[in-house]
Short mmCIF file of C-alpha atoms in Angstrom, two decimals:
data_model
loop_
_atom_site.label_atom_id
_atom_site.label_comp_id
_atom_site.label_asym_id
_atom_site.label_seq_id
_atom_site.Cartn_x
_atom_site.Cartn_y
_atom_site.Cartn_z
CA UNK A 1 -14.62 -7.35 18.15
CA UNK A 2 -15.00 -3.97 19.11
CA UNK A 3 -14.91 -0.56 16.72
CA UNK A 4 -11.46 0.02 18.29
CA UNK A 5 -9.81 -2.76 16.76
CA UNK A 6 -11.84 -2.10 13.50
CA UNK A 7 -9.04 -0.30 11.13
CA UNK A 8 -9.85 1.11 7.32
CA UNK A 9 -6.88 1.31 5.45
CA UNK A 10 -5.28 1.52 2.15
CA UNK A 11 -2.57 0.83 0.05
CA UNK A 12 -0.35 2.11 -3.14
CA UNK A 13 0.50 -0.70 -5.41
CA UNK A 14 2.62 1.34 -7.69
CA UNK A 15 4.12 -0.78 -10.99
CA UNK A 16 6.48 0.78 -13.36
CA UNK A 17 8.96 -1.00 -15.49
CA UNK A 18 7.62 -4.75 -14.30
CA UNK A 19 8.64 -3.60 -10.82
CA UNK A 20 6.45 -2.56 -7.55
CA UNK A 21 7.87 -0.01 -4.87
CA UNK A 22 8.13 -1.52 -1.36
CA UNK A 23 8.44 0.43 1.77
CA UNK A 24 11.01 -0.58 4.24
CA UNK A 25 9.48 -0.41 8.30
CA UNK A 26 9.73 -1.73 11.65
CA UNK A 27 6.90 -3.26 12.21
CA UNK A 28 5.47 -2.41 15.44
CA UNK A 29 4.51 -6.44 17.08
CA UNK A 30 7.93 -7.82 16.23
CA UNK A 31 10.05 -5.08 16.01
CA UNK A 32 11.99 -6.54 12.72
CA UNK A 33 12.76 -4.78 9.53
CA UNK A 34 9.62 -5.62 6.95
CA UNK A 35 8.53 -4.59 3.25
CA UNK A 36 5.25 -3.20 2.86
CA UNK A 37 3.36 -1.29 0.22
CA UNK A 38 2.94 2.76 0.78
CA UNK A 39 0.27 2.10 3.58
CA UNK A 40 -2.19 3.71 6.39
CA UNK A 41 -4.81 4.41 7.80
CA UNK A 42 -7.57 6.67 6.88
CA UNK A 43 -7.62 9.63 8.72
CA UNK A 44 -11.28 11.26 9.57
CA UNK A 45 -13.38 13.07 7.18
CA UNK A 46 -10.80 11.94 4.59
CA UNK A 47 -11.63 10.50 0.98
CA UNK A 48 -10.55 7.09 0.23
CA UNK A 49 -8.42 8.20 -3.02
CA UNK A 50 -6.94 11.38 -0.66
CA UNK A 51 -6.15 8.87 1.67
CA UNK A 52 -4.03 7.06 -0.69
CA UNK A 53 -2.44 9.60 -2.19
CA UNK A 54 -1.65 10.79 1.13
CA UNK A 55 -0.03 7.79 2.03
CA UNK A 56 2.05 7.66 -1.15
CA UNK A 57 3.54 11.40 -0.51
CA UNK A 58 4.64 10.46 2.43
CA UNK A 59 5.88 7.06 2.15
CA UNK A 60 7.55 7.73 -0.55
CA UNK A 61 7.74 11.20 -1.84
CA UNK A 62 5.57 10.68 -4.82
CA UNK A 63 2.47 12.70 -5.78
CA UNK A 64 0.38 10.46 -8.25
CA UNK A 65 -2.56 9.49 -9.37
CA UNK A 66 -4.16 6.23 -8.94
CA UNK A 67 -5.45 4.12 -12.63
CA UNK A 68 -7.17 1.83 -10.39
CA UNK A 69 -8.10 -0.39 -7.48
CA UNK A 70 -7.47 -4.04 -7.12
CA UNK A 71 -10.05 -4.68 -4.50
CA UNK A 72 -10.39 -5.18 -0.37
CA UNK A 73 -8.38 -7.43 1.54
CA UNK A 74 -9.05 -8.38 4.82
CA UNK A 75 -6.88 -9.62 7.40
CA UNK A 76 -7.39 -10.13 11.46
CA UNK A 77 -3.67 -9.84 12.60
CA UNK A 78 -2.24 -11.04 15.52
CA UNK A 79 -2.85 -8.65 17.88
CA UNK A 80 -6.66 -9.43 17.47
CA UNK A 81 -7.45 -6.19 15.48
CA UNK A 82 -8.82 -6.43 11.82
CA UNK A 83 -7.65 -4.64 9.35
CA UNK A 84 -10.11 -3.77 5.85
CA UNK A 85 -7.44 -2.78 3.53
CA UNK A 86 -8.96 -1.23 -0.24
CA UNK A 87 -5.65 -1.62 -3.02
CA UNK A 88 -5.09 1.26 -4.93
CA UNK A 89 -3.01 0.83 -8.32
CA UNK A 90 -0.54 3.13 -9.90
CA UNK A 91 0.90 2.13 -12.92
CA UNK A 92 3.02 6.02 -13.80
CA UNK A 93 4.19 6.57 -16.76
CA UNK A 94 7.44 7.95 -16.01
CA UNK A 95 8.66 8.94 -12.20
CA UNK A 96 10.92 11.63 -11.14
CA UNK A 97 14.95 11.30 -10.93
CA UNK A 98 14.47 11.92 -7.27
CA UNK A 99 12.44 11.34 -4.62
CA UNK A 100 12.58 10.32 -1.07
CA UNK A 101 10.13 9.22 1.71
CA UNK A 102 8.96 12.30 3.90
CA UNK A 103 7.95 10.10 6.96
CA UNK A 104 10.34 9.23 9.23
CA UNK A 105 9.16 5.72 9.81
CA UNK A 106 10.18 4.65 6.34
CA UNK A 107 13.57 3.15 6.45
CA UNK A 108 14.19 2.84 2.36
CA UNK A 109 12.41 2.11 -0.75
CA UNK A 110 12.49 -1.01 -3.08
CA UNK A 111 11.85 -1.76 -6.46
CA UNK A 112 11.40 -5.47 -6.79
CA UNK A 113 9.68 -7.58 -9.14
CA UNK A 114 7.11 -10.05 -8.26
CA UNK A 115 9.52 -12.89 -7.87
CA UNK A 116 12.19 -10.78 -6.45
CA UNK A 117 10.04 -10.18 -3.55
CA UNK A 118 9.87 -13.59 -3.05
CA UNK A 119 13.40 -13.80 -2.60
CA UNK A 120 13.96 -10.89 -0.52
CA UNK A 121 15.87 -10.99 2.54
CA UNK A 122 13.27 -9.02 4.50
CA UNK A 123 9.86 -10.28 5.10
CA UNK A 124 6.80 -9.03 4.33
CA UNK A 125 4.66 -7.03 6.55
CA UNK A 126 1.70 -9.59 6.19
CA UNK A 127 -0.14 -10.93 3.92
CA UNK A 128 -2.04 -8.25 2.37
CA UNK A 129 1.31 -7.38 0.72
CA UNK A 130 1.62 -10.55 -1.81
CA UNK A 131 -2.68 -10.71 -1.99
CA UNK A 132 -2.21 -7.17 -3.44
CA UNK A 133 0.83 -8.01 -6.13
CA UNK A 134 -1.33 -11.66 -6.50
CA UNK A 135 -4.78 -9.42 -7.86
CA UNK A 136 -2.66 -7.60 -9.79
CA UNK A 137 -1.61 -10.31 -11.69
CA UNK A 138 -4.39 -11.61 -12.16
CA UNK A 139 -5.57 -8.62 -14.23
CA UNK A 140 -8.02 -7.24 -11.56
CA UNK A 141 -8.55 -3.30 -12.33
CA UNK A 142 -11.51 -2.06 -10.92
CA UNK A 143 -12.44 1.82 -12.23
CA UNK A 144 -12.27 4.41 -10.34
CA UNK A 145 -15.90 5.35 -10.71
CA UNK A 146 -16.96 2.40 -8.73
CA UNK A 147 -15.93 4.40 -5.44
CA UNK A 148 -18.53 6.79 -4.72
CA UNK A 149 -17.07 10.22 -3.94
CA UNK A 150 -18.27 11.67 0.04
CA UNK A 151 -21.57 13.60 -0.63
#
């Protein structure tokens, strides 16, 4: 496997009120409507919590903080290229009335509960969507800390 098909990415698990957001996409292989979390890749000389955040803003329109991280999940997708994907947790307190995804790949968002995304018409993107909500209940929270800030 070459560096090219060697991806970092991350991912906002955000819980609030026993219910996770889910981005609606097309994903780019099949073309079909799918539910992922708030999702990318990291860009160059960015931070792995920036990166997150990032993502989140403009997923979804949010600007929060992440409590902690549920780990790395790893997956080699279809198209041959692996993906290292590090789980980021927000668990808000309260949200906005309104917000709204600023990218304009993001069909809609979702509130579902674990076992309503089981039963959701749309599949998920892969499997490093239910891995994620699976750690989570597990009671994984990894501080913070444990990420070493760029020097």
């Amino acid at each position: 496997m070459s560096r090219e098909q060697l991806h970092l990415t991350v991912a906002a698990i955000v819980h609030y009120k026993l219910q996770f957001l889910f981005v609606e996409e097309i994903d780019k292989q099949s073309g079909k409507r799918v539910l992922n979390q708030p999702a990318g890749h990291v860009e160059q000389d960015e931070d792995l919590v920036s990166a997150v955040k990032r993502e989140l803003l403009e997923e979804t329109g949010l600007n929060l903080e992440p409590t902690a991280w549920l780990g790395i999940s790893q997956l080699t997708a279809a198209n041959g290229h692996r993906y290292v994907r590090l789980n980021f947790l927000f668990e808000p307190a309260e949200l906005p009335s309104h917000f709204q995804p600023q990218d304009c790949d993001i069909l809609a968002l979702h509130w579902f509960s674990a076992l309503e995304l089981t039963q959701a018409e749309l599949p998920v993107r892969s499997r490093l969507v239910t891995d994620a909500i699976e750690v989570f209940k597990q009671g994984v929270r990894l501080p913070l800390t444990l990420i070493q800030p760029p020097r």
